[in-house]
Structures are given as structure tokens and as C-alpha cells.
């Protein structure tokens, strides 16, 4: 049996055709028609006015934080259970991330802990949709309105997901996506910023392109970055976007099949299929080892690796990151739900190209290594 990787994309639509177009036309850097087409069509699909494509999802968060003017003395509330890009962007902007624990059912930030963390320095709430189910946005939006806060929505993992029927990525003052190869749609590396605010979109465009000024090239009044997406990536993105609905269905079928085959195994908890506001989109199919069996994610993942099954651990929490603790951040903070998730959770192969046969093999191996 050959190794089953944790994620493999499906690139058999118009990807080659559009990429050949770039090569034939010579438009391979960030100028060329595909970036704009991808931005416009992606924004439209997510119900937003403006899309600004960038080089990856982490850069998208950096830009989002900066264009909202978040900086020294400001605080941004976010989940401890997330990728480092979220906290790093806030710290790089000179502001302070303020953490909340996770919800044990959806694995998203526990929205009941947010209001207690709001003070006069709070500028924004960063809502990060985790693994397949969105954050419960209604209560968060009410809090943001009540306290005059921005919402930065990190929808990196949530292409095609909805919250109460409205697309994820349409909730933030500014929303961000990633198109890394394990995402529902991929450009290899890539990201997107969405907003309905023209001025914010314009600032993002400037920031991603070194803050060049239109008619005075090479004279700069502000510092920017080269966060540009290439036309090659835009071409891939457009081809992938054409299949987003199909890809969402593939992932939902995958999730349903895993759940049907793994249901009833007493040592592990499976992802929640739906909440009152969304059906799981299974960006990844995460499972958690239950306490009391003398097992943890690391042990099970090592056993599965021997059986040629690729897995990944859950995120490691922000308050437990050596890099932040050494900066004096989050020391002695405790978030027990997220701490348990980081130690007991991992995810199974779940890429777009995964076959039903591979899902069956994975589940058999999971059962055998849990014995
Ligand atoms: C929630 C979340 N935010 C941001 C990112 C960063 O995206 P990228 O890897 O494109 O920088 C990821 C990546 O997986 C993510 O899961």
C-alpha cells in the first residue's frame, strides 16, 4: 500500500489551460488579467464588493490589521487555538493579542469569554473559523457594535462555507482567505482580502505593492510590502473557483463517509456534523483522542505514520508558544479546553483528491492502531 498523504489537491479543471495562457502571453508576474478576474469573481462569490489578492493568507492578515490602523497600545481579541499568523500580525503591528479559550464542541473561539476581555484599548475582534465550522458570528457582531470594535474575519479555511446561509468571508469589516494547497480552492500559495469599504481596499492594494504612488514611481510616502499575487496564481485560482461548489460537496461527502465509518469508536471524538447555524464543511477531518485511554494525538499519529497514513496535529495554542512566552506574553495564562485540544487532536487525510477506497483504508488503520 502506498502512503496516503494528508492532503492532495484536485487540479484537473481549467488550471492547465489558464496557466498555458499566462505562459503563451508572457504575463507571469502580478500584472495580467487573471489576478483581477480572480479577485472580482472570488469577491462576488463571497458577496463582497472588493477583493485584493495577495501572496498568502498570513500576508492577508498582516495587511488587514495594518489597514485598520491597529497599532501601539491597541488590543485585538482572538482565539488562543489558531495559527500563529493571527497573533503574529497583531504583534508585528505593535499591538497586543488578547486570547480566549476554545469552545469544546465547535473548536472555535468561545464567544462567551469575549466581552470580559474588552477594555478601552480593544480595537478589534479577530474571528477565526476553525477546521470546518464557523464562529457564531451574530453574538460577536452584536458585541462589536456595542463596543465600537472592528471585526477581522479570518476565513482562511472556510471557502464556500456559510453562517446562517450567508457566505463566510462576508462578515468582517475586513475578511481574509488562504489558498494554500490544502484549502478548498488553491493557488499553490496565495491569499485574498475582502471588504465592502473602497478606501480599505485601496489601502490594501497600495500596501501589497510597496506603497508605490501612481504618477511618482519610486517616491514613497509610506512603507509597504511586496505581497503581490502572480498572474499564474490568479489563473489557478480562477480555474479552482469555477469548481468551488463541487469541491465543497466532495469535502462534505468525505466528512460524512469518515463519520459513518468511525462512529461508535469509543476512544475518539468525531467532528460535529452541524450546529444551529452551519453544516460542517470539513476543511480538515479532525478527531480528538478521549482522556482516560492513556493515549494522545502524538502516539496515535506515530502509529498511523508506521501504517503509511499521513496526519497532522491540531494547532498549538498561542499562549503556549515559546516565541511569545519569551517576549513576556501570555505567561501563566490557562485555557484548558484549547490545551486539551492541542494535545489530543489531530486530523486525517482529507485532500480533494482522496478516494473512497483511501477513506476506507484510513478508517481501518485508525481502528487497528487504537486497539
Ligand atoms: C486559520 C488560518 N489563518 C491563516 C492561515 C495562513 O494562511 P497561509 O498558509 O496561506 O499563510 C491559515 C493556514 O492554514 C489558517 O488555517
mmCIF file of C-alpha atoms and ligand atoms in Angstrom:
data_model
loop_
_atom_site.group_PDB
_atom_site.id
_atom_site.type_symbol
_atom_site.label_atom_id
_atom_site.label_comp_id
_atom_site.label_asym_id
_atom_site.label_seq_id
_atom_site.Cartn_x
_atom_site.Cartn_y
_atom_site.Cartn_z
ATOM 1 C CA UNK A 1 0.000 0.000 0.000
ATOM 2 C CA UNK A 2 1.374 3.424 -0.880
ATOM 3 C CA UNK A 3 1.437 6.335 1.568
ATOM 4 C CA UNK A 4 -1.841 8.249 1.892
ATOM 5 C CA UNK A 5 -0.906 11.933 2.168
ATOM 6 C CA UNK A 6 -2.774 14.237 4.489
ATOM 7 C CA UNK A 7 -3.795 16.449 1.583
ATOM 8 C CA UNK A 8 -3.673 16.329 -2.192
ATOM 9 C CA UNK A 9 -5.380 18.921 -4.414
ATOM 10 C CA UNK A 10 -7.524 18.292 -7.500
ATOM 11 C CA UNK A 11 -6.107 20.251 -10.437
ATOM 12 C CA UNK A 12 -7.939 18.703 -13.363
ATOM 13 C CA UNK A 13 -10.213 21.543 -14.412
ATOM 14 C CA UNK A 14 -9.120 24.581 -16.428
ATOM 15 C CA UNK A 15 -5.863 25.023 -14.465
ATOM 16 C CA UNK A 16 -3.529 23.912 -17.289
ATOM 17 C CA UNK A 17 -5.438 25.869 -19.915
ATOM 18 C CA UNK A 18 -5.302 29.124 -17.966
ATOM 19 C CA UNK A 19 -1.681 28.583 -16.935
ATOM 20 C CA UNK A 20 -0.716 27.959 -20.552
ATOM 21 C CA UNK A 21 -2.428 31.214 -21.361
ATOM 22 C CA UNK A 22 -0.111 33.007 -18.933
ATOM 23 C CA UNK A 23 2.939 31.321 -20.436
ATOM 24 C CA UNK A 24 1.866 31.963 -24.017
ATOM 25 C CA UNK A 25 1.100 35.611 -23.290
ATOM 26 C CA UNK A 26 4.168 36.186 -21.106
ATOM 27 C CA UNK A 27 2.059 37.556 -18.207
ATOM 28 C CA UNK A 28 3.654 35.605 -15.378
ATOM 29 C CA UNK A 29 4.204 38.233 -12.675
ATOM 30 C CA UNK A 30 1.474 40.145 -10.910
ATOM 31 C CA UNK A 31 0.269 42.118 -13.922
ATOM 32 C CA UNK A 32 -2.053 40.375 -16.355
ATOM 33 C CA UNK A 33 -5.768 39.714 -16.434
ATOM 34 C CA UNK A 34 -6.144 36.645 -14.201
ATOM 35 C CA UNK A 35 -5.442 38.332 -10.862
ATOM 36 C CA UNK A 36 -8.183 40.904 -11.452
ATOM 37 C CA UNK A 37 -10.625 38.281 -12.749
ATOM 38 C CA UNK A 38 -9.939 36.070 -9.747
ATOM 39 C CA UNK A 39 -10.348 38.993 -7.333
ATOM 40 C CA UNK A 40 -13.640 40.083 -8.872
ATOM 41 C CA UNK A 41 -15.149 36.619 -9.137
ATOM 42 C CA UNK A 42 -13.992 35.485 -5.706
ATOM 43 C CA UNK A 43 -15.340 38.660 -4.077
ATOM 44 C CA UNK A 44 -18.658 38.247 -5.917
ATOM 45 C CA UNK A 45 -18.946 34.603 -4.832
ATOM 46 C CA UNK A 46 -18.419 35.633 -1.209
ATOM 47 C CA UNK A 47 -20.881 38.526 -1.522
ATOM 48 C CA UNK A 48 -18.282 41.277 -1.158
ATOM 49 C CA UNK A 49 -17.580 44.403 -3.178
ATOM 50 C CA UNK A 50 -13.785 44.310 -3.255
ATOM 51 C CA UNK A 51 -11.170 41.567 -3.387
ATOM 52 C CA UNK A 52 -7.425 42.150 -3.094
ATOM 53 C CA UNK A 53 -5.333 39.096 -3.908
ATOM 54 C CA UNK A 54 -2.045 38.650 -2.048
ATOM 55 C CA UNK A 55 0.781 36.125 -1.839
ATOM 56 C CA UNK A 56 -0.592 34.068 1.076
ATOM 57 C CA UNK A 57 -3.178 34.042 3.853
ATOM 58 C CA UNK A 58 -0.721 35.212 6.511
ATOM 59 C CA UNK A 59 0.140 38.321 4.490
ATOM 60 C CA UNK A 60 -3.598 38.941 4.092
ATOM 61 C CA UNK A 61 -3.954 39.089 7.893
ATOM 62 C CA UNK A 62 -0.915 41.360 8.234
ATOM 63 C CA UNK A 63 -2.416 43.742 5.695
ATOM 64 C CA UNK A 64 -5.889 43.603 7.286
ATOM 65 C CA UNK A 65 -4.537 44.560 10.710
ATOM 66 C CA UNK A 66 -2.423 47.399 9.315
ATOM 67 C CA UNK A 67 -5.054 48.987 7.092
ATOM 68 C CA UNK A 68 -7.477 49.158 10.026
ATOM 69 C CA UNK A 69 -4.875 51.339 11.705
ATOM 70 C CA UNK A 70 -4.294 48.905 14.564
ATOM 71 C CA UNK A 71 -1.002 49.650 16.301
ATOM 72 C CA UNK A 72 0.772 50.516 19.515
ATOM 73 C CA UNK A 73 -1.433 50.435 22.608
ATOM 74 C CA UNK A 74 -4.261 48.591 20.828
ATOM 75 C CA UNK A 75 -5.620 45.165 21.702
ATOM 76 C CA UNK A 76 -7.172 42.543 19.451
ATOM 77 C CA UNK A 77 -9.214 39.692 20.914
ATOM 78 C CA UNK A 78 -8.647 36.335 19.234
ATOM 79 C CA UNK A 79 -8.712 32.599 19.945
ATOM 80 C CA UNK A 80 -5.646 31.014 21.524
ATOM 81 C CA UNK A 81 -6.364 27.969 19.354
ATOM 82 C CA UNK A 82 -5.374 29.212 15.914
ATOM 83 C CA UNK A 83 -2.431 29.507 13.556
ATOM 84 C CA UNK A 84 0.422 31.797 14.559
ATOM 85 C CA UNK A 85 -0.268 34.144 11.609
ATOM 86 C CA UNK A 86 -3.159 35.735 13.573
ATOM 87 C CA UNK A 87 -1.184 36.688 16.674
ATOM 88 C CA UNK A 88 1.991 37.445 14.713
ATOM 89 C CA UNK A 89 0.204 40.032 12.552
ATOM 90 C CA UNK A 90 -1.110 41.849 15.614
ATOM 91 C CA UNK A 91 2.284 41.796 17.340
ATOM 92 C CA UNK A 92 4.108 42.944 14.211
ATOM 93 C CA UNK A 93 1.694 45.888 14.020
ATOM 94 C CA UNK A 94 2.813 46.839 17.545
ATOM 95 C CA UNK A 95 -0.489 45.830 19.176
ATOM 96 C CA UNK A 96 -1.369 43.144 21.718
ATOM 97 C CA UNK A 97 -3.297 39.919 21.097
ATOM 98 C CA UNK A 98 -5.742 39.111 23.899
ATOM 99 C CA UNK A 99 -6.727 35.472 23.967
ATOM 100 C CA UNK A 100 -9.862 33.484 24.690
ATOM 101 C CA UNK A 101 -10.329 29.745 25.140
ATOM 102 C CA UNK A 102 -11.944 27.418 22.613
ATOM 103 C CA UNK A 103 -15.475 26.058 22.534
ATOM 104 C CA UNK A 104 -15.220 22.268 23.080
ATOM 105 C CA UNK A 105 -17.985 21.483 20.566
ATOM 106 C CA UNK A 106 -17.110 23.625 17.531
ATOM 107 C CA UNK A 107 -13.382 24.158 18.349
ATOM 108 C CA UNK A 108 -13.861 27.860 17.537
ATOM 109 C CA UNK A 109 -13.281 30.720 19.976
ATOM 110 C CA UNK A 110 -15.591 30.636 22.978
ATOM 111 C CA UNK A 111 -17.670 33.724 22.279
ATOM 112 C CA UNK A 112 -18.922 33.789 25.887
ATOM 113 C CA UNK A 113 -15.436 34.758 27.012
ATOM 114 C CA UNK A 114 -15.058 37.723 24.677
ATOM 115 C CA UNK A 115 -16.939 40.519 26.456
ATOM 116 C CA UNK A 116 -14.906 40.168 29.672
ATOM 117 C CA UNK A 117 -11.740 40.835 27.673
ATOM 118 C CA UNK A 118 -12.964 44.102 26.146
ATOM 119 C CA UNK A 119 -11.480 47.293 27.593
ATOM 120 C CA UNK A 120 -10.731 50.826 26.389
ATOM 121 C CA UNK A 121 -7.722 49.593 24.363
ATOM 122 C CA UNK A 122 -9.651 46.939 22.442
ATOM 123 C CA UNK A 123 -9.844 47.796 18.748
ATOM 124 C CA UNK A 124 -10.938 44.577 17.084
ATOM 125 C CA UNK A 125 -12.110 41.020 17.450
ATOM 126 C CA UNK A 126 -10.395 38.540 15.170
ATOM 127 C CA UNK A 127 -12.916 35.806 14.378
ATOM 128 C CA UNK A 128 -11.076 32.763 13.042
ATOM 129 C CA UNK A 129 -13.230 29.987 11.591
ATOM 130 C CA UNK A 130 -11.598 26.725 12.596
ATOM 131 C CA UNK A 131 -11.452 23.430 10.664
ATOM 132 C CA UNK A 132 -14.955 23.366 9.181
ATOM 133 C CA UNK A 133 -17.495 25.179 11.329
ATOM 134 C CA UNK A 134 -17.743 28.964 11.508
ATOM 135 C CA UNK A 135 -17.559 31.083 14.630
ATOM 136 C CA UNK A 136 -21.021 32.011 15.939
ATOM 137 C CA UNK A 137 -20.981 35.442 14.290
ATOM 138 C CA UNK A 138 -24.280 37.032 15.453
ATOM 139 C CA UNK A 139 -23.293 37.467 19.115
ATOM 140 C CA UNK A 140 -19.812 38.607 18.081
ATOM 141 C CA UNK A 141 -21.222 41.217 15.727
ATOM 142 C CA UNK A 142 -23.538 42.484 18.482
ATOM 143 C CA UNK A 143 -20.551 42.853 20.802
ATOM 144 C CA UNK A 144 -18.553 44.619 18.110
ATOM 145 C CA UNK A 145 -21.396 47.077 17.505
ATOM 146 C CA UNK A 146 -21.981 47.659 21.210
ATOM 147 C CA UNK A 147 -18.320 48.446 21.889
ATOM 148 C CA UNK A 148 -17.405 50.061 18.542
ATOM 149 C CA UNK A 149 -14.912 47.368 17.522
ATOM 150 C CA UNK A 150 -13.779 46.147 14.137
ATOM 151 C CA UNK A 151 -14.243 42.536 13.126
ATOM 152 C CA UNK A 152 -11.364 40.943 11.291
ATOM 153 C CA UNK A 153 -12.669 37.671 9.902
ATOM 154 C CA UNK A 154 -10.041 35.043 9.169
ATOM 155 C CA UNK A 155 -11.871 32.763 6.748
ATOM 156 C CA UNK A 156 -8.648 31.102 5.534
ATOM 157 C CA UNK A 157 -10.178 27.634 5.909
ATOM 158 C CA UNK A 158 -13.760 28.431 5.046
ATOM 159 C CA UNK A 159 -14.188 28.898 1.274
ATOM 160 C CA UNK A 160 -17.751 28.072 0.358
ATOM 161 C CA UNK A 161 -18.969 27.749 3.968
ATOM 162 C CA UNK A 162 -21.940 29.795 5.157
ATOM 163 C CA UNK A 163 -23.151 31.122 8.508
ATOM 164 C CA UNK A 164 -26.956 31.148 8.639
ATOM 165 C CA UNK A 165 -26.910 30.992 4.841
ATOM 166 C CA UNK A 166 -24.546 33.947 4.338
ATOM 167 C CA UNK A 167 -21.032 33.276 2.988
ATOM 168 C CA UNK A 168 -18.119 33.149 5.393
ATOM 169 C CA UNK A 169 -15.827 35.941 4.341
ATOM 170 C CA UNK A 170 -18.746 38.376 4.200
ATOM 171 C CA UNK A 171 -18.819 39.181 7.931
ATOM 172 C CA UNK A 172 -15.690 41.136 8.738
ATOM 173 C CA UNK A 173 -15.038 44.830 8.245
ATOM 174 C CA UNK A 174 -12.229 43.046 6.533
ATOM 175 C CA UNK A 175 -12.011 39.300 5.830
ATOM 176 C CA UNK A 176 -9.099 37.135 4.765
ATOM 177 C CA UNK A 177 -8.566 33.824 2.972
ATOM 178 C CA UNK A 178 -5.674 31.449 2.220
ATOM 179 C CA UNK A 179 -5.225 29.437 -0.966
ATOM 180 C CA UNK A 180 -2.502 27.093 0.273
ATOM 181 C CA UNK A 181 -2.605 23.665 -1.391
ATOM 182 C CA UNK A 182 -4.686 22.111 1.387
ATOM 183 C CA UNK A 183 -7.520 24.641 1.105
ATOM 184 C CA UNK A 184 -10.882 24.097 -0.611
ATOM 185 C CA UNK A 185 -9.501 26.063 -3.516
ATOM 186 C CA UNK A 186 -5.795 26.581 -4.027
ATOM 187 C CA UNK A 187 -3.356 28.730 -5.941
ATOM 188 C CA UNK A 188 -0.324 26.859 -4.542
ATOM 189 C CA UNK A 189 0.429 29.775 -2.236
ATOM 190 C CA UNK A 190 -1.955 32.691 -2.144
ATOM 191 C CA UNK A 191 -4.419 34.753 -0.181
ATOM 192 C CA UNK A 192 -7.241 37.270 -0.531
ATOM 193 C CA UNK A 193 -8.558 40.220 1.420
ATOM 194 C CA UNK A 194 -12.250 41.037 1.084
ATOM 195 C CA UNK A 195 -14.084 44.163 2.159
ATOM 196 C CA UNK A 196 -17.012 46.370 1.163
ATOM 197 C CA UNK A 197 -15.061 49.513 2.029
ATOM 198 C CA UNK A 198 -13.447 51.055 -1.033
ATOM 199 C CA UNK A 199 -10.908 53.051 0.979
ATOM 200 C CA UNK A 200 -9.754 49.940 2.872
ATOM 201 C CA UNK A 201 -9.460 48.000 -0.394
ATOM 202 C CA UNK A 202 -7.394 50.797 -1.886
ATOM 203 C CA UNK A 203 -5.097 50.817 1.162
ATOM 204 C CA UNK A 204 -4.650 47.045 0.829
ATOM 205 C CA UNK A 205 -3.744 47.428 -2.845
ATOM 206 C CA UNK A 206 -1.171 50.032 -2.013
ATOM 207 C CA UNK A 207 0.276 48.090 0.914
ATOM 208 C CA UNK A 208 0.686 44.916 -1.135
ATOM 209 C CA UNK A 209 2.583 46.830 -3.812
ATOM 210 C CA UNK A 210 5.252 48.618 -1.747
ATOM 211 C CA UNK A 211 3.026 51.720 -1.488
ATOM 212 C CA UNK A 212 4.046 52.909 -4.933
ATOM 213 C CA UNK A 213 2.369 56.191 -5.903
ATOM 214 C CA UNK A 214 0.702 56.180 -9.327
ATOM 215 C CA UNK A 215 2.379 59.091 -11.031
ATOM 216 C CA UNK A 216 5.595 59.372 -8.981
ATOM 217 C CA UNK A 217 7.075 55.920 -9.235
ATOM 218 C CA UNK A 218 9.869 55.146 -6.760
ATOM 219 C CA UNK A 219 8.916 58.021 -4.481
ATOM 220 C CA UNK A 220 7.248 56.652 -1.354
ATOM 221 C CA UNK A 221 5.270 58.368 1.388
ATOM 222 C CA UNK A 222 4.503 55.123 3.242
ATOM 223 C CA UNK A 223 6.160 51.751 3.731
ATOM 224 C CA UNK A 224 4.520 48.776 2.112
ATOM 225 C CA UNK A 225 5.303 45.175 1.266
ATOM 226 C CA UNK A 226 5.594 43.058 -1.804
ATOM 227 C CA UNK A 227 2.538 40.910 -1.049
ATOM 228 C CA UNK A 228 1.578 40.588 -4.731
ATOM 229 C CA UNK A 229 -0.131 37.529 -6.204
ATOM 230 C CA UNK A 230 1.147 36.420 -9.610
ATOM 231 C CA UNK A 231 -0.971 36.078 -12.726
ATOM 232 C CA UNK A 232 -0.027 32.357 -12.652
ATOM 233 C CA UNK A 233 -1.607 32.041 -9.216
ATOM 234 C CA UNK A 234 -4.611 34.081 -10.340
ATOM 235 C CA UNK A 235 -5.060 31.688 -13.273
ATOM 236 C CA UNK A 236 -5.025 28.686 -10.943
ATOM 237 C CA UNK A 237 -7.394 30.435 -8.569
ATOM 238 C CA UNK A 238 -9.908 31.202 -11.288
ATOM 239 C CA UNK A 239 -9.916 27.601 -12.502
ATOM 240 C CA UNK A 240 -10.339 26.356 -8.935
ATOM 241 C CA UNK A 241 -13.079 28.866 -8.145
ATOM 242 C CA UNK A 242 -15.118 27.535 -11.061
ATOM 243 C CA UNK A 243 -15.353 24.274 -9.092
ATOM 244 C CA UNK A 244 -15.835 25.576 -5.571
ATOM 245 C CA UNK A 245 -19.391 24.241 -5.155
ATOM 246 C CA UNK A 246 -18.284 20.822 -6.383
ATOM 247 C CA UNK A 247 -15.284 20.870 -4.019
ATOM 248 C CA UNK A 248 -17.489 21.753 -1.058
ATOM 249 C CA UNK A 249 -19.670 18.759 -1.895
ATOM 250 C CA UNK A 250 -16.620 16.476 -2.199
ATOM 251 C CA UNK A 251 -15.495 17.542 1.279
ATOM 252 C CA UNK A 252 -18.957 17.117 2.790
ATOM 253 C CA UNK A 253 -19.180 13.614 1.286
ATOM 254 C CA UNK A 254 -15.734 12.840 2.687
ATOM 255 C CA UNK A 255 -16.779 14.030 6.136
ATOM 256 C CA UNK A 256 -19.996 12.008 6.043
ATOM 257 C CA UNK A 257 -18.134 8.870 4.971
ATOM 258 C CA UNK A 258 -15.491 9.212 7.677
ATOM 259 C CA UNK A 259 -18.182 9.782 10.289
ATOM 260 C CA UNK A 260 -20.201 6.772 9.131
ATOM 261 C CA UNK A 261 -17.128 4.527 9.309
ATOM 262 C CA UNK A 262 -15.674 5.868 12.568
ATOM 263 C CA UNK A 263 -18.905 6.310 14.542
ATOM 264 C CA UNK A 264 -19.009 4.234 17.688
ATOM 265 C CA UNK A 265 -15.252 4.039 18.269
ATOM 266 C CA UNK A 266 -15.138 4.831 21.953
ATOM 267 C CA UNK A 267 -11.597 6.239 22.223
ATOM 268 C CA UNK A 268 -12.105 9.189 19.865
ATOM 269 C CA UNK A 269 -14.457 12.144 19.446
ATOM 270 C CA UNK A 270 -15.503 12.975 15.889
ATOM 271 C CA UNK A 271 -16.174 16.445 14.467
ATOM 272 C CA UNK A 272 -19.646 17.877 14.975
ATOM 273 C CA UNK A 273 -21.718 17.499 11.805
ATOM 274 C CA UNK A 274 -23.730 20.678 12.263
ATOM 275 C CA UNK A 275 -24.666 23.448 14.619
ATOM 276 C CA UNK A 276 -27.811 25.596 14.548
ATOM 277 C CA UNK A 277 -26.052 27.930 12.099
ATOM 278 C CA UNK A 278 -23.936 25.778 9.734
ATOM 279 C CA UNK A 279 -23.195 22.321 8.352
ATOM 280 C CA UNK A 280 -19.569 21.242 8.711
ATOM 281 C CA UNK A 281 -17.509 21.828 5.576
ATOM 282 C CA UNK A 282 -14.616 19.628 6.819
ATOM 283 C CA UNK A 283 -11.682 21.740 5.742
ATOM 284 C CA UNK A 284 -9.925 19.047 7.733
ATOM 285 C CA UNK A 285 -11.421 15.944 9.315
ATOM 286 C CA UNK A 286 -10.211 16.392 12.885
ATOM 287 C CA UNK A 287 -10.594 13.814 15.627
ATOM 288 C CA UNK A 288 -9.785 14.020 19.329
ATOM 289 C CA UNK A 289 -8.497 11.223 21.491
ATOM 290 C CA UNK A 290 -10.600 10.986 24.662
ATOM 291 C CA UNK A 291 -8.903 11.184 28.045
ATOM 292 C CA UNK A 292 -8.606 8.007 30.086
ATOM 293 C CA UNK A 293 -7.167 5.631 27.499
ATOM 294 C CA UNK A 294 -3.509 6.505 28.104
ATOM 295 C CA UNK A 295 -3.276 7.753 24.534
ATOM 296 C CA UNK A 296 -2.753 11.155 22.979
ATOM 297 C CA UNK A 297 -2.574 12.558 19.461
ATOM 298 C CA UNK A 298 1.192 12.150 19.206
ATOM 299 C CA UNK A 299 1.065 8.420 19.962
ATOM 300 C CA UNK A 300 -1.756 7.727 17.516
ATOM 301 C CA UNK A 301 -0.181 9.834 14.777
ATOM 302 C CA UNK A 302 3.134 7.965 15.137
ATOM 303 C CA UNK A 303 1.311 4.639 14.895
ATOM 304 C CA UNK A 304 -0.595 5.810 11.802
ATOM 305 C CA UNK A 305 2.620 7.046 10.177
ATOM 306 C CA UNK A 306 4.001 3.487 10.503
ATOM 307 C CA UNK A 307 0.883 2.324 8.663
ATOM 308 C CA UNK A 308 1.599 4.884 5.886
ATOM 309 C CA UNK A 309 -1.225 7.228 6.841
ATOM 310 C CA UNK A 310 -0.424 10.947 6.787
ATOM 311 C CA UNK A 311 -1.837 13.054 9.619
ATOM 312 C CA UNK A 312 -1.274 16.495 11.166
ATOM 313 C CA UNK A 313 -1.553 17.634 14.765
ATOM 314 C CA UNK A 314 -4.074 20.291 15.789
ATOM 315 C CA UNK A 315 -2.814 23.859 16.238
ATOM 316 C CA UNK A 316 -0.541 24.555 19.185
ATOM 317 C CA UNK A 317 -2.088 27.356 21.244
ATOM 318 C CA UNK A 318 -0.814 30.917 21.137
ATOM 319 C CA UNK A 319 -0.422 31.114 24.937
ATOM 320 C CA UNK A 320 1.851 28.054 24.851
ATOM 321 C CA UNK A 321 4.153 29.323 22.081
ATOM 322 C CA UNK A 322 7.772 29.648 23.233
ATOM 323 C CA UNK A 323 8.290 32.639 20.947
ATOM 324 C CA UNK A 324 5.510 34.593 22.670
ATOM 325 C CA UNK A 325 6.344 33.440 26.204
ATOM 326 C CA UNK A 326 9.917 34.620 25.644
ATOM 327 C CA UNK A 327 8.504 38.036 24.703
ATOM 328 C CA UNK A 328 6.747 38.004 28.081
ATOM 329 C CA UNK A 329 3.340 37.387 26.514
ATOM 330 C CA UNK A 330 0.593 35.094 27.864
ATOM 331 C CA UNK A 331 2.794 33.740 30.654
ATOM 332 C CA UNK A 332 0.737 31.825 33.250
ATOM 333 C CA UNK A 333 -2.427 32.157 31.161
ATOM 334 C CA UNK A 334 -4.508 28.982 31.100
ATOM 335 C CA UNK A 335 -7.068 27.915 28.528
ATOM 336 C CA UNK A 336 -7.959 24.336 29.481
ATOM 337 C CA UNK A 337 -10.262 23.460 26.568
ATOM 338 C CA UNK A 338 -7.728 24.567 23.966
ATOM 339 C CA UNK A 339 -4.865 22.917 25.874
ATOM 340 C CA UNK A 340 -6.672 19.603 25.712
ATOM 341 C CA UNK A 341 -7.457 20.071 22.011
ATOM 342 C CA UNK A 342 -3.824 20.781 21.151
ATOM 343 C CA UNK A 343 -2.685 17.583 22.886
ATOM 344 C CA UNK A 344 -5.482 15.226 21.917
ATOM 345 C CA UNK A 345 -6.455 16.416 18.444
ATOM 346 C CA UNK A 346 -5.144 15.541 15.010
ATOM 347 C CA UNK A 347 -6.537 15.274 11.522
ATOM 348 C CA UNK A 348 -6.784 12.501 8.993
ATOM 349 C CA UNK A 349 -6.084 12.579 5.241
ATOM 350 C CA UNK A 350 -8.662 14.905 3.738
ATOM 351 C CA UNK A 351 -7.470 16.420 0.478
ATOM 352 C CA UNK A 352 -9.721 16.999 -2.504
ATOM 353 C CA UNK A 353 -8.188 14.023 -4.364
ATOM 354 C CA UNK A 354 -8.831 11.499 -1.551
ATOM 355 C CA UNK A 355 -10.745 8.458 -2.827
ATOM 356 C CA UNK A 356 -13.458 6.448 -1.069
ATOM 357 C CA UNK A 357 -11.081 3.489 -1.063
ATOM 358 C CA UNK A 358 -8.449 5.553 0.737
ATOM 359 C CA UNK A 359 -11.010 6.704 3.314
ATOM 360 C CA UNK A 360 -11.846 3.042 3.982
ATOM 361 C CA UNK A 361 -8.156 2.182 4.380
ATOM 362 C CA UNK A 362 -7.591 5.119 6.735
ATOM 363 C CA UNK A 363 -10.517 4.175 8.948
ATOM 364 C CA UNK A 364 -9.399 0.531 9.143
ATOM 365 C CA UNK A 365 -5.933 1.659 10.198
ATOM 366 C CA UNK A 366 -7.362 4.083 12.754
ATOM 367 C CA UNK A 367 -9.374 1.258 14.288
ATOM 368 C CA UNK A 368 -6.371 -1.067 14.366
ATOM 369 C CA UNK A 369 -3.949 1.436 15.945
ATOM 370 C CA UNK A 370 -6.472 2.261 18.674
ATOM 371 C CA UNK A 371 -6.597 -1.372 19.813
HETATM 372 C C1 LIG B 1 -6.986 29.966 10.138
HETATM 373 C C2 LIG B 1 -5.811 30.236 9.262
HETATM 374 N N1 LIG B 1 -5.407 31.506 9.093
HETATM 375 C C3 LIG B 1 -4.360 31.811 8.317
HETATM 376 C C4 LIG B 1 -3.633 30.842 7.670
HETATM 377 C C5 LIG B 1 -2.421 31.231 6.907
HETATM 378 O O1 LIG B 1 -2.510 31.018 5.545
HETATM 379 P P1 LIG B 1 -1.190 30.827 4.648
HETATM 380 O O2 LIG B 1 -0.641 29.476 4.943
HETATM 381 O O3 LIG B 1 -1.691 30.961 3.255
HETATM 382 O O4 LIG B 1 -0.239 31.911 5.018
HETATM 383 C C6 LIG B 1 -4.027 29.502 7.797
HETATM 384 C C7 LIG B 1 -3.289 28.451 7.083
HETATM 385 O O5 LIG B 1 -3.637 27.306 7.039
HETATM 386 C C8 LIG B 1 -5.122 29.196 8.630
HETATM 387 O O6 LIG B 1 -5.515 27.924 8.809
#
